[in-house]
PDB file of C-alpha atoms and ligand atoms in Angstrom:
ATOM      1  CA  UNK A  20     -43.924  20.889 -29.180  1.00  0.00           C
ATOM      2  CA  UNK A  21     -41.584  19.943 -32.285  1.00  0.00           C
ATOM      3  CA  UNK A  22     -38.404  18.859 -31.473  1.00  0.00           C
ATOM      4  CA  UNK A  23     -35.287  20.315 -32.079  1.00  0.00           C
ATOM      5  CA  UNK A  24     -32.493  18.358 -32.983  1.00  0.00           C
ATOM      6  CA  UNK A  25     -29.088  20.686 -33.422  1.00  0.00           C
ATOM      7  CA  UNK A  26     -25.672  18.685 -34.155  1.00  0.00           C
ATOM      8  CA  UNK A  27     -22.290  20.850 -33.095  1.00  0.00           C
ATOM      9  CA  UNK A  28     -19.786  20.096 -34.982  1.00  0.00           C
ATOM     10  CA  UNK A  29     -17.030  22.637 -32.580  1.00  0.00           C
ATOM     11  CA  UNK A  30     -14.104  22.730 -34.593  1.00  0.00           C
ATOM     12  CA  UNK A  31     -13.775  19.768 -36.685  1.00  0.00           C
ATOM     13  CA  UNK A  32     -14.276  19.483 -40.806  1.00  0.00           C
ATOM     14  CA  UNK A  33     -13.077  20.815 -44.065  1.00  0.00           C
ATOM     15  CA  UNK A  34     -14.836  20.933 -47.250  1.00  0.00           C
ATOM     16  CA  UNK A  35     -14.977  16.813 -48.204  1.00  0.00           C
ATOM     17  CA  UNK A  36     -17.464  17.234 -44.541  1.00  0.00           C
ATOM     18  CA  UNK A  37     -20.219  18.765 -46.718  1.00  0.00           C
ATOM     19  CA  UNK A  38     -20.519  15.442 -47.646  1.00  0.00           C
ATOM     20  CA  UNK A  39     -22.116  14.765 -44.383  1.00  0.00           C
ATOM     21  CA  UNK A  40     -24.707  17.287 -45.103  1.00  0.00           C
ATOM     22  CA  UNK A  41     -26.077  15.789 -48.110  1.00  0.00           C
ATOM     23  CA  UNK A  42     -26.431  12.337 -46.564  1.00  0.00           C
ATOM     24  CA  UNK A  43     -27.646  13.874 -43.852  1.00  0.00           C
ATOM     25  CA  UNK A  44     -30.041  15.287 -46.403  1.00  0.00           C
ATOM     26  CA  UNK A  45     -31.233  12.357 -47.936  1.00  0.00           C
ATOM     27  CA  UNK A  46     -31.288   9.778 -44.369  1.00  0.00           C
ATOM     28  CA  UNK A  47     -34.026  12.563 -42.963  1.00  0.00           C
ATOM     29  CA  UNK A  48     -36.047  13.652 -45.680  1.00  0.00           C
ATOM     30  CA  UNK A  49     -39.556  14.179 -44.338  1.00  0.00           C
ATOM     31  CA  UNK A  50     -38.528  14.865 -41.014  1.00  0.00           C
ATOM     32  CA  UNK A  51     -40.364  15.144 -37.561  1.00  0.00           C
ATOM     33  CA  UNK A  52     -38.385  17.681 -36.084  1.00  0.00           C
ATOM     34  CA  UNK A  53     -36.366  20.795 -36.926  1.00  0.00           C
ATOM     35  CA  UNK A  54     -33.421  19.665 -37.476  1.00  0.00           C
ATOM     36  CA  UNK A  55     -29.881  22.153 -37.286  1.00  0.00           C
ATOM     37  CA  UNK A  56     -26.096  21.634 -37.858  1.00  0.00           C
ATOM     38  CA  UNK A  57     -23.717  24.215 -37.060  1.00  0.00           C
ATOM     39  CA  UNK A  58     -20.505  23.091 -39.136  1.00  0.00           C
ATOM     40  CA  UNK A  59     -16.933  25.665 -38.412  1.00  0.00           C
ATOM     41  CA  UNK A  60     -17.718  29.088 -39.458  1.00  0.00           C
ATOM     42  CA  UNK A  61     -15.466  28.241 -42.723  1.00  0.00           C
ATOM     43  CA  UNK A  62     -18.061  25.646 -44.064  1.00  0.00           C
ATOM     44  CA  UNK A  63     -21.014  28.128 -42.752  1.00  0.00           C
ATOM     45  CA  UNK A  64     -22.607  29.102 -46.776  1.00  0.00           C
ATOM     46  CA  UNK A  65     -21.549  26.075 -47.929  1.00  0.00           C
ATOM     47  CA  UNK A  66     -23.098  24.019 -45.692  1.00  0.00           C
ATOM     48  CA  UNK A  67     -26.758  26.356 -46.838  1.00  0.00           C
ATOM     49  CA  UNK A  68     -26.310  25.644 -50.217  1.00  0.00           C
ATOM     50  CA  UNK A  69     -25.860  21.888 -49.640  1.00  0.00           C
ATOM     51  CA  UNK A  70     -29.195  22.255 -47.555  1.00  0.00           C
ATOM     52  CA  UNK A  71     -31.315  24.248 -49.573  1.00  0.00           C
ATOM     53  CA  UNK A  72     -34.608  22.885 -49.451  1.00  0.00           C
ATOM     54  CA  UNK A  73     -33.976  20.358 -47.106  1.00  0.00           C
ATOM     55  CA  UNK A  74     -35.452  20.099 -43.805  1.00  0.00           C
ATOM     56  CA  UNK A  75     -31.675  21.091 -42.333  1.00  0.00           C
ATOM     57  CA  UNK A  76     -31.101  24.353 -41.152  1.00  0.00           C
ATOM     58  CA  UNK A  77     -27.549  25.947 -40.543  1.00  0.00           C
ATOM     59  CA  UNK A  78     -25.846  27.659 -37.924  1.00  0.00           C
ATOM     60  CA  UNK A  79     -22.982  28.712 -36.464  1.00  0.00           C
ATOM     61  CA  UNK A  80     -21.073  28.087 -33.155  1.00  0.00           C
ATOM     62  CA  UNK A  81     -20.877  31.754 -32.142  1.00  0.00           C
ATOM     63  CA  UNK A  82     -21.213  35.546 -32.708  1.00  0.00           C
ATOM     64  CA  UNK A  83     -20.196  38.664 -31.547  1.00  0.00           C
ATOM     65  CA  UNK A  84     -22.430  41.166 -29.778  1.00  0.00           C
ATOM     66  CA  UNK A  85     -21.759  44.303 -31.636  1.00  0.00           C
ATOM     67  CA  UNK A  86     -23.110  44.783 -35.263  1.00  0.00           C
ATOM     68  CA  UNK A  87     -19.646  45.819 -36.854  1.00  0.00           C
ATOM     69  CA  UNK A  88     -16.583  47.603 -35.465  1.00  0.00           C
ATOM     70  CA  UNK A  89     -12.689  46.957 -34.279  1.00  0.00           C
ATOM     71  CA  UNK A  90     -13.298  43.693 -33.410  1.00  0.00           C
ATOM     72  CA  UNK A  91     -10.225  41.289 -34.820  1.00  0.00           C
ATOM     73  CA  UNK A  92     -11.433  37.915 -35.306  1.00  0.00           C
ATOM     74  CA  UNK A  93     -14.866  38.519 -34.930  1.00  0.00           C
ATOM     75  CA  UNK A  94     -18.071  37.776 -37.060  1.00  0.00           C
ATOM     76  CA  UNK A  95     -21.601  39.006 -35.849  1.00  0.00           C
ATOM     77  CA  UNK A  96     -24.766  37.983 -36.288  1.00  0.00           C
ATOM     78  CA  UNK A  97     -25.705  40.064 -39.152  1.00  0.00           C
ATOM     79  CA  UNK A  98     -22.443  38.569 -40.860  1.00  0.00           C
ATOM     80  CA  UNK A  99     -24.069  35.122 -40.073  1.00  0.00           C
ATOM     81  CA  UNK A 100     -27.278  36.285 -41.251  1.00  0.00           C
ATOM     82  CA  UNK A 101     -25.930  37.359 -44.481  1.00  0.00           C
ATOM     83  CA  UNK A 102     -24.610  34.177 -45.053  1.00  0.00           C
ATOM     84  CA  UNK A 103     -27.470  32.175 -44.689  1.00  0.00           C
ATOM     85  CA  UNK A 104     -27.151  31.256 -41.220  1.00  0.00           C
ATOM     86  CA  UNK A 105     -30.508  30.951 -39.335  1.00  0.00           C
ATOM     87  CA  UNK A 106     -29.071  29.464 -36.146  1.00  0.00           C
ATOM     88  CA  UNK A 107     -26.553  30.391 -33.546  1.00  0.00           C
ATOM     89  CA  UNK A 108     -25.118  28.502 -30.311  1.00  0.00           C
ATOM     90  CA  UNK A 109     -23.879  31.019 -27.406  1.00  0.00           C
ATOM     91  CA  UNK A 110     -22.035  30.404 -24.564  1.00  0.00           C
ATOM     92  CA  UNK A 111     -21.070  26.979 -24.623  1.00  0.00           C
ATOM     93  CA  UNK A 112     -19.192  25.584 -22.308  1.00  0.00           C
ATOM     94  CA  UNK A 113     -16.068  25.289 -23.751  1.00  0.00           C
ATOM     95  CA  UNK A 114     -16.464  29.133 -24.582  1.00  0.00           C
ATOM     96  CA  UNK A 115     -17.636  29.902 -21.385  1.00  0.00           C
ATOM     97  CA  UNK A 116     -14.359  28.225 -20.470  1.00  0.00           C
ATOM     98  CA  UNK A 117     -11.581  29.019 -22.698  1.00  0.00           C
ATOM     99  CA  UNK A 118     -12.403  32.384 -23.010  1.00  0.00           C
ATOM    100  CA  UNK A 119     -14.309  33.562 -19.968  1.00  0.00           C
ATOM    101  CA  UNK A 120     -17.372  34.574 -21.624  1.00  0.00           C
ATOM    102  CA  UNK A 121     -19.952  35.674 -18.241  1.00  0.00           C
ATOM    103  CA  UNK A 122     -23.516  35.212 -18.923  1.00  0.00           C
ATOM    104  CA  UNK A 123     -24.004  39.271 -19.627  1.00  0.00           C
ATOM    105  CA  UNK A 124     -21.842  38.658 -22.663  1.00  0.00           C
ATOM    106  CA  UNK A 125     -23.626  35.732 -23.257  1.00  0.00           C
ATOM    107  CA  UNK A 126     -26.602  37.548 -23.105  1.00  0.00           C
ATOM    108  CA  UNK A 127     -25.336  40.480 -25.221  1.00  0.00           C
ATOM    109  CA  UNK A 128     -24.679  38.653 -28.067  1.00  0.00           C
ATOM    110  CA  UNK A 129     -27.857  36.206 -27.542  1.00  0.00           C
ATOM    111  CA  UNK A 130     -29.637  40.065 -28.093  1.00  0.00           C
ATOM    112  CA  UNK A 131     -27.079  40.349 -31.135  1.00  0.00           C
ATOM    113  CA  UNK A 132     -28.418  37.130 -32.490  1.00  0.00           C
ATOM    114  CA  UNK A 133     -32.386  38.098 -32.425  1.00  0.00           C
ATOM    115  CA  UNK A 134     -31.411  41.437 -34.060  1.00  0.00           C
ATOM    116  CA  UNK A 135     -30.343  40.102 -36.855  1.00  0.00           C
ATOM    117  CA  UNK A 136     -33.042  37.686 -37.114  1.00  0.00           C
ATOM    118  CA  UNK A 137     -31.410  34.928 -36.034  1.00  0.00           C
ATOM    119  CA  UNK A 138     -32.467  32.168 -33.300  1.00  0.00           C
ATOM    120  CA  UNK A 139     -29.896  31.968 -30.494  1.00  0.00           C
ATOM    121  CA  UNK A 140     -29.189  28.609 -28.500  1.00  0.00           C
ATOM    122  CA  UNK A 141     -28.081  29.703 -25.197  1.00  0.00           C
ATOM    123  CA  UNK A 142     -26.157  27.425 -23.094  1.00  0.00           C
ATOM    124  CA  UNK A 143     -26.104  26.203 -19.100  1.00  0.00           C
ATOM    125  CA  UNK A 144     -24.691  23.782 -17.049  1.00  0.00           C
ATOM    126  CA  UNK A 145     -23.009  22.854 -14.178  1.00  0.00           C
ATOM    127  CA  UNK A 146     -19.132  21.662 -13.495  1.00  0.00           C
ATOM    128  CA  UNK A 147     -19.138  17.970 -11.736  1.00  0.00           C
ATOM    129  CA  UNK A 148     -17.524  20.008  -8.853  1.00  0.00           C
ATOM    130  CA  UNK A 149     -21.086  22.196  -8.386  1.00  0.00           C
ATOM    131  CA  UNK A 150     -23.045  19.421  -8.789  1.00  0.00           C
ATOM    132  CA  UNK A 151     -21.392  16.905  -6.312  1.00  0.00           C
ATOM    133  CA  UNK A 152     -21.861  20.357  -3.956  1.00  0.00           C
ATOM    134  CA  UNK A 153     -25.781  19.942  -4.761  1.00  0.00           C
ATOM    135  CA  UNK A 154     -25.551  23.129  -6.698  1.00  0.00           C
ATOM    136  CA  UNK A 155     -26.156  21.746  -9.979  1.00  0.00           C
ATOM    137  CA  UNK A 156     -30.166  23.898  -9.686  1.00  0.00           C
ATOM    138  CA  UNK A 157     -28.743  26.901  -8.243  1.00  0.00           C
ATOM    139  CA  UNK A 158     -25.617  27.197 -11.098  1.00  0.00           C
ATOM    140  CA  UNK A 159     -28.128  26.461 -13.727  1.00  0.00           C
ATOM    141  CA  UNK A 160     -30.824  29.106 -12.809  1.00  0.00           C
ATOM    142  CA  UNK A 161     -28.300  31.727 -11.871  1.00  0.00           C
ATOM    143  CA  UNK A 162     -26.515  31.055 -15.044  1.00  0.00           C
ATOM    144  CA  UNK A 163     -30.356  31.270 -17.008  1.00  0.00           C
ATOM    145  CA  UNK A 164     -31.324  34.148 -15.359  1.00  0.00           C
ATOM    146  CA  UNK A 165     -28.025  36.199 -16.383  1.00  0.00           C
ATOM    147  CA  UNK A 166     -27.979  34.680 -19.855  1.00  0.00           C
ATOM    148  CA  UNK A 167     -31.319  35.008 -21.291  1.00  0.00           C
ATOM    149  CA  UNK A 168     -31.493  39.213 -22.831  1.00  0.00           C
ATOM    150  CA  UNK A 169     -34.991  40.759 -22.415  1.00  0.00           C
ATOM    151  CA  UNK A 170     -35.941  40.394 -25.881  1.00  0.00           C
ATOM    152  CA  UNK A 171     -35.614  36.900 -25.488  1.00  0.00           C
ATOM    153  CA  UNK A 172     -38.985  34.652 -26.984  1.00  0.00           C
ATOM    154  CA  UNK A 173     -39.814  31.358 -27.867  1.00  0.00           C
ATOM    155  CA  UNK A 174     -39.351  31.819 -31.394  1.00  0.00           C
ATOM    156  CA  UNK A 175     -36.169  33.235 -31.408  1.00  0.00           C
ATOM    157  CA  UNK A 176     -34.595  31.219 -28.058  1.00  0.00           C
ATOM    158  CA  UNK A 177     -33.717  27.698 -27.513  1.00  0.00           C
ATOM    159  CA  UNK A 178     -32.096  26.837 -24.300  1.00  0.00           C
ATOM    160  CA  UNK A 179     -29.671  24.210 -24.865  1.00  0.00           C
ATOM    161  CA  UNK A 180     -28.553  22.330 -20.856  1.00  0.00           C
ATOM    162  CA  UNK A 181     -24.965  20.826 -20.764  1.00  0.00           C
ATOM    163  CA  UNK A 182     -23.817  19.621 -17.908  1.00  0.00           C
ATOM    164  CA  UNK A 183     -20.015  20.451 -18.304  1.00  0.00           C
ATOM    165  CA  UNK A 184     -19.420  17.257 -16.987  1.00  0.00           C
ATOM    166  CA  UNK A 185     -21.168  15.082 -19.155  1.00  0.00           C
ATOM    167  CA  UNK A 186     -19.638  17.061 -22.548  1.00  0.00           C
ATOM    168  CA  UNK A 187     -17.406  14.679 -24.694  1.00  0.00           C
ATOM    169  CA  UNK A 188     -16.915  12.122 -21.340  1.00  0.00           C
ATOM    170  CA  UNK A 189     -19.653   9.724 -22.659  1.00  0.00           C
ATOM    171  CA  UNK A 190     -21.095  10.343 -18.615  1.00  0.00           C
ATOM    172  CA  UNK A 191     -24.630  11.437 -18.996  1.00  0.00           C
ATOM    173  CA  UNK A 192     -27.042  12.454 -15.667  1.00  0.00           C
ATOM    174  CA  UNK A 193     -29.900  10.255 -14.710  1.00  0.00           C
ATOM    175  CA  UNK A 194     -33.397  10.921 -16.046  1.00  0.00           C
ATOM    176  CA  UNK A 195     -34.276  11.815 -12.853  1.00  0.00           C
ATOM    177  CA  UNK A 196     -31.351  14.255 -12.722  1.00  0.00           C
ATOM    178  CA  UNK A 197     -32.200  15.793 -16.566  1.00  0.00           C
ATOM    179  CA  UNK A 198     -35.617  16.021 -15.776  1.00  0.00           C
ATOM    180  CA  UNK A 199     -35.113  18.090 -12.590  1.00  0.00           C
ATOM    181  CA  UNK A 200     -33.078  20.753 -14.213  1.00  0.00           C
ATOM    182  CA  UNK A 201     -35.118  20.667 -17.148  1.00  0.00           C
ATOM    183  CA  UNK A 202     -37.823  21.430 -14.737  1.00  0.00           C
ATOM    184  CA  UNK A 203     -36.265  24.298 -13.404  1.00  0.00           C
ATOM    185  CA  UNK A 204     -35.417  25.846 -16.763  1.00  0.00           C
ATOM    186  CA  UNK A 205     -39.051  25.538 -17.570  1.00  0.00           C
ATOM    187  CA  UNK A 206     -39.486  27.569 -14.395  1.00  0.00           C
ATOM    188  CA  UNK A 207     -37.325  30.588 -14.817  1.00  0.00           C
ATOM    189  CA  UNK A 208     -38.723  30.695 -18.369  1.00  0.00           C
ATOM    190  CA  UNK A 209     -42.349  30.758 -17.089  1.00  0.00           C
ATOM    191  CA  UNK A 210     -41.160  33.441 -14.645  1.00  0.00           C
ATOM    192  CA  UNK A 211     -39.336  35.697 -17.135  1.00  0.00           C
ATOM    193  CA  UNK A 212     -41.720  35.065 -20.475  1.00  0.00           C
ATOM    194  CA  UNK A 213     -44.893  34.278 -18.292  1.00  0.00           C
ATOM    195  CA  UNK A 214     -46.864  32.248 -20.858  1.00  0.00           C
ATOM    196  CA  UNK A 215     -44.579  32.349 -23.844  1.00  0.00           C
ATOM    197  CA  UNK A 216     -42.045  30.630 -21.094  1.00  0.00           C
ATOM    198  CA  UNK A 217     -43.966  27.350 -21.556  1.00  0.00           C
ATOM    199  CA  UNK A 218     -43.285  27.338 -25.421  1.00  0.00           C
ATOM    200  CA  UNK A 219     -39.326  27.525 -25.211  1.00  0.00           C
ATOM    201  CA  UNK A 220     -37.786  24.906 -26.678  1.00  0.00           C
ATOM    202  CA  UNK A 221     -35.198  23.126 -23.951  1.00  0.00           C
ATOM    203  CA  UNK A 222     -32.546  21.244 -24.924  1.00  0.00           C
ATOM    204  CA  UNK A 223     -30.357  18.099 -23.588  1.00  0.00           C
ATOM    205  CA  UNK A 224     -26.786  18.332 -24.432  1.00  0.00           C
ATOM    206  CA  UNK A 225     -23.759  15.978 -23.019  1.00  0.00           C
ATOM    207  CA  UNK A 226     -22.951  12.878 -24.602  1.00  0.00           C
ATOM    208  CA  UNK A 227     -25.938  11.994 -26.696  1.00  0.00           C
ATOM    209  CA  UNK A 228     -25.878   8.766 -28.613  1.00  0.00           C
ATOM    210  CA  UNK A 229     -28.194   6.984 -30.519  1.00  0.00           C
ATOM    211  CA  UNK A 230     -28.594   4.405 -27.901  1.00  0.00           C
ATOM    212  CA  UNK A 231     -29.583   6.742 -25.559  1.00  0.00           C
ATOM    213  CA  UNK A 232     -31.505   9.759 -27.344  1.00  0.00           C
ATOM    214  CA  UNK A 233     -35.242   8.050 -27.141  1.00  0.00           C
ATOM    215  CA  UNK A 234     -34.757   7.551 -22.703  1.00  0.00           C
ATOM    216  CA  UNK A 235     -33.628  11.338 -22.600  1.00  0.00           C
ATOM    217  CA  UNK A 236     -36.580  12.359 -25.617  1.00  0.00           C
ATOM    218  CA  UNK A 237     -38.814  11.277 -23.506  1.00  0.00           C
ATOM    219  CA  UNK A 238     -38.435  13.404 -20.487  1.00  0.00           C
ATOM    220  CA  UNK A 239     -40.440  16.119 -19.662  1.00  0.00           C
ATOM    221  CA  UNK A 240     -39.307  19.319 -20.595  1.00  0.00           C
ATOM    222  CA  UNK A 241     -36.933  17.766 -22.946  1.00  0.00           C
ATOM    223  CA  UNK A 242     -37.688  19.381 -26.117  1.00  0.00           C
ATOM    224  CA  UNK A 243     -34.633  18.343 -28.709  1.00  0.00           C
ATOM    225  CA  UNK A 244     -31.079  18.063 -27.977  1.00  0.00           C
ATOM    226  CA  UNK A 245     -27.583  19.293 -28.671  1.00  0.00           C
ATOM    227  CA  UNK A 246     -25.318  16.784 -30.026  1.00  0.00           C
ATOM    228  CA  UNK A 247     -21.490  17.177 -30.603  1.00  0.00           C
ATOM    229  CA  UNK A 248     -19.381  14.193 -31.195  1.00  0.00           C
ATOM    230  CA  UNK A 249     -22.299  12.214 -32.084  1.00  0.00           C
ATOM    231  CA  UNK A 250     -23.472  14.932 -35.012  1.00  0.00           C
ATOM    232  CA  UNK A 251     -19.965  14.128 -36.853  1.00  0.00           C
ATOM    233  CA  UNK A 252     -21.395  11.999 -38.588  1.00  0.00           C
ATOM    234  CA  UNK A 253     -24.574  11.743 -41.014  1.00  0.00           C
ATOM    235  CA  UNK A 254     -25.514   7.651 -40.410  1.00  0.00           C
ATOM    236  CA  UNK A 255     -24.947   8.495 -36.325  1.00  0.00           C
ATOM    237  CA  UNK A 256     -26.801  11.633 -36.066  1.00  0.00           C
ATOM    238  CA  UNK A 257     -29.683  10.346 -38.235  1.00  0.00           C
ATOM    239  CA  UNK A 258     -30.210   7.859 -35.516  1.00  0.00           C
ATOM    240  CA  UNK A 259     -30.702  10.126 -32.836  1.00  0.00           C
ATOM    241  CA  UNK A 260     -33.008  12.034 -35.054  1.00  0.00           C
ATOM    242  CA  UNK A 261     -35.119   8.921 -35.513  1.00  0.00           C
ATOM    243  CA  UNK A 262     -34.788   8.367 -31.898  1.00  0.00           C
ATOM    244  CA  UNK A 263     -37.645  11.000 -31.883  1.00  0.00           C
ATOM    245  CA  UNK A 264     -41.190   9.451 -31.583  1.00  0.00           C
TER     246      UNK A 264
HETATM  247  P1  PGA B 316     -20.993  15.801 -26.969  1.00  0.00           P
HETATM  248  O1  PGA B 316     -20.988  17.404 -27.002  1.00  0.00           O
HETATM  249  O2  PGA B 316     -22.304  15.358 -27.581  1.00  0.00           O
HETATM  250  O3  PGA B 316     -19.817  15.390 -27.779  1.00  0.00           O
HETATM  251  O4  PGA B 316     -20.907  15.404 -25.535  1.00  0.00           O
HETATM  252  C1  PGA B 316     -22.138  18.154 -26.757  1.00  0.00           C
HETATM  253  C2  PGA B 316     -21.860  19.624 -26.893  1.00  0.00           C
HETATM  254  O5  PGA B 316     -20.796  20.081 -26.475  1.00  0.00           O
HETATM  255  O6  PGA B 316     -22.700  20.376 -27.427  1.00  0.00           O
END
């Protein structure tokens, strides 16, 4: 399976950060994997034109679940769409967080994002609290299982695990410990998508450096990962892209 290697920015550049894209650009050239950044929503079409033709795509770090409407603040996907976006994370952590989103909304605008033709990442992952309860496999599925809509499919679904813990805390789980959960991903895919389950890309996300991106690569399951502070910048990220055999 190709890997998948998406870089979050969350909310951090302003315009001189394009230039990140372009030497981003020209460190990957002929890359090996699909490669995605999802810069603010202000840098969003700018970020597409400064990776036109490239092998970077673009995203962005969330959506809305209704097409249009009296939402203040919001942008859907078809917004996103229009603007060149191909990608879009939803429910991260730190949304799931900050603004309560519960996996139905999750899932909502997950559905949102394939109508309009977009490719969602959805997010899991336990607390440090569930896991040191052993729930860190229960949490996860429970959270899957709410968060993934019905039209989900492997072309238009990635499913991106972050242990909350391990987000921006430069802690990362054991590879025994990624490849378990990883495992049971794999399994409530198979169960929901029966075949089409096995070709969903899954995703490691939680303090991912350079140093250790090839160890976590080359777990099973482990199909690409989601990188934040480590995505900033173009030399860094580039690593962890080469990091992929
Ligand atoms: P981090 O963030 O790589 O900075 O830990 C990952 C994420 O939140 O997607």
């Amino acid at each position: 399976m190709r890997k998948l290697i998406a870089g979050n920015w969350k909310m951090n550049g302003l315009a001189s950060s394009l230039a990140e894209i372009e030497a981003l650009r020209g460190l990957t050239g002929e890359a090996t994997c699909d490669i995605v950044v999802f810069p603010p929503l202000t840098l969003v079409e700018k970020a597409v034109e400064r990776a036109l033709g490239s092998a970077i795509s673009v995203g962005a770090q969330d959506c809305h679940a209704e097409f249009a409407g009296a939402y203040t603040g919001d942008i859907s996907a078809a917004m996103l769409a229009e603007i060149g976006a191909r990608f879009v994370i939803v429910g991260h952590s730190e949304r799931r967080s900050s603004y309560l989103e519960a996996d139905c909304a999750v899932a909502a605008k997950a559905a949102a994002a394939h109508r309009a033709g977009l490719t969602s990442i959805i997010c899991v992952g336990e607390t440090r609290q569930q896991r040191d309860e052993g729930k860190a496999i229960e949490v996860v599925r429970a959270q899957l299982e709410g968060s993934i809509p019905d039209c989900t499919t492997s072309t238009n679904t990635a499913i991106a695990y972050e242990p909350v813990w391990a987000i921006g805390t430069g802690l990362v789980p054991s590879i025994a410990e990624i490849e378990e959960v990883h495992a049971a991903i794999r399994h409530v895919l198979e169960e929901r998508l029966k075949r089409d389950g096995t070709l969903v890309r899954i995703l490691y996300g939680g303090s991912v450096k350079a140093a250790n991106a090839a160890a976590i690569f080359g777990v099973p399951n482990v199909d690409g990962a989601l990188v934040g502070g480590a995505s900033l910048k173009a030399s860094e990220f580039s690593d962890i892209i080469s990091a992929v055999a």
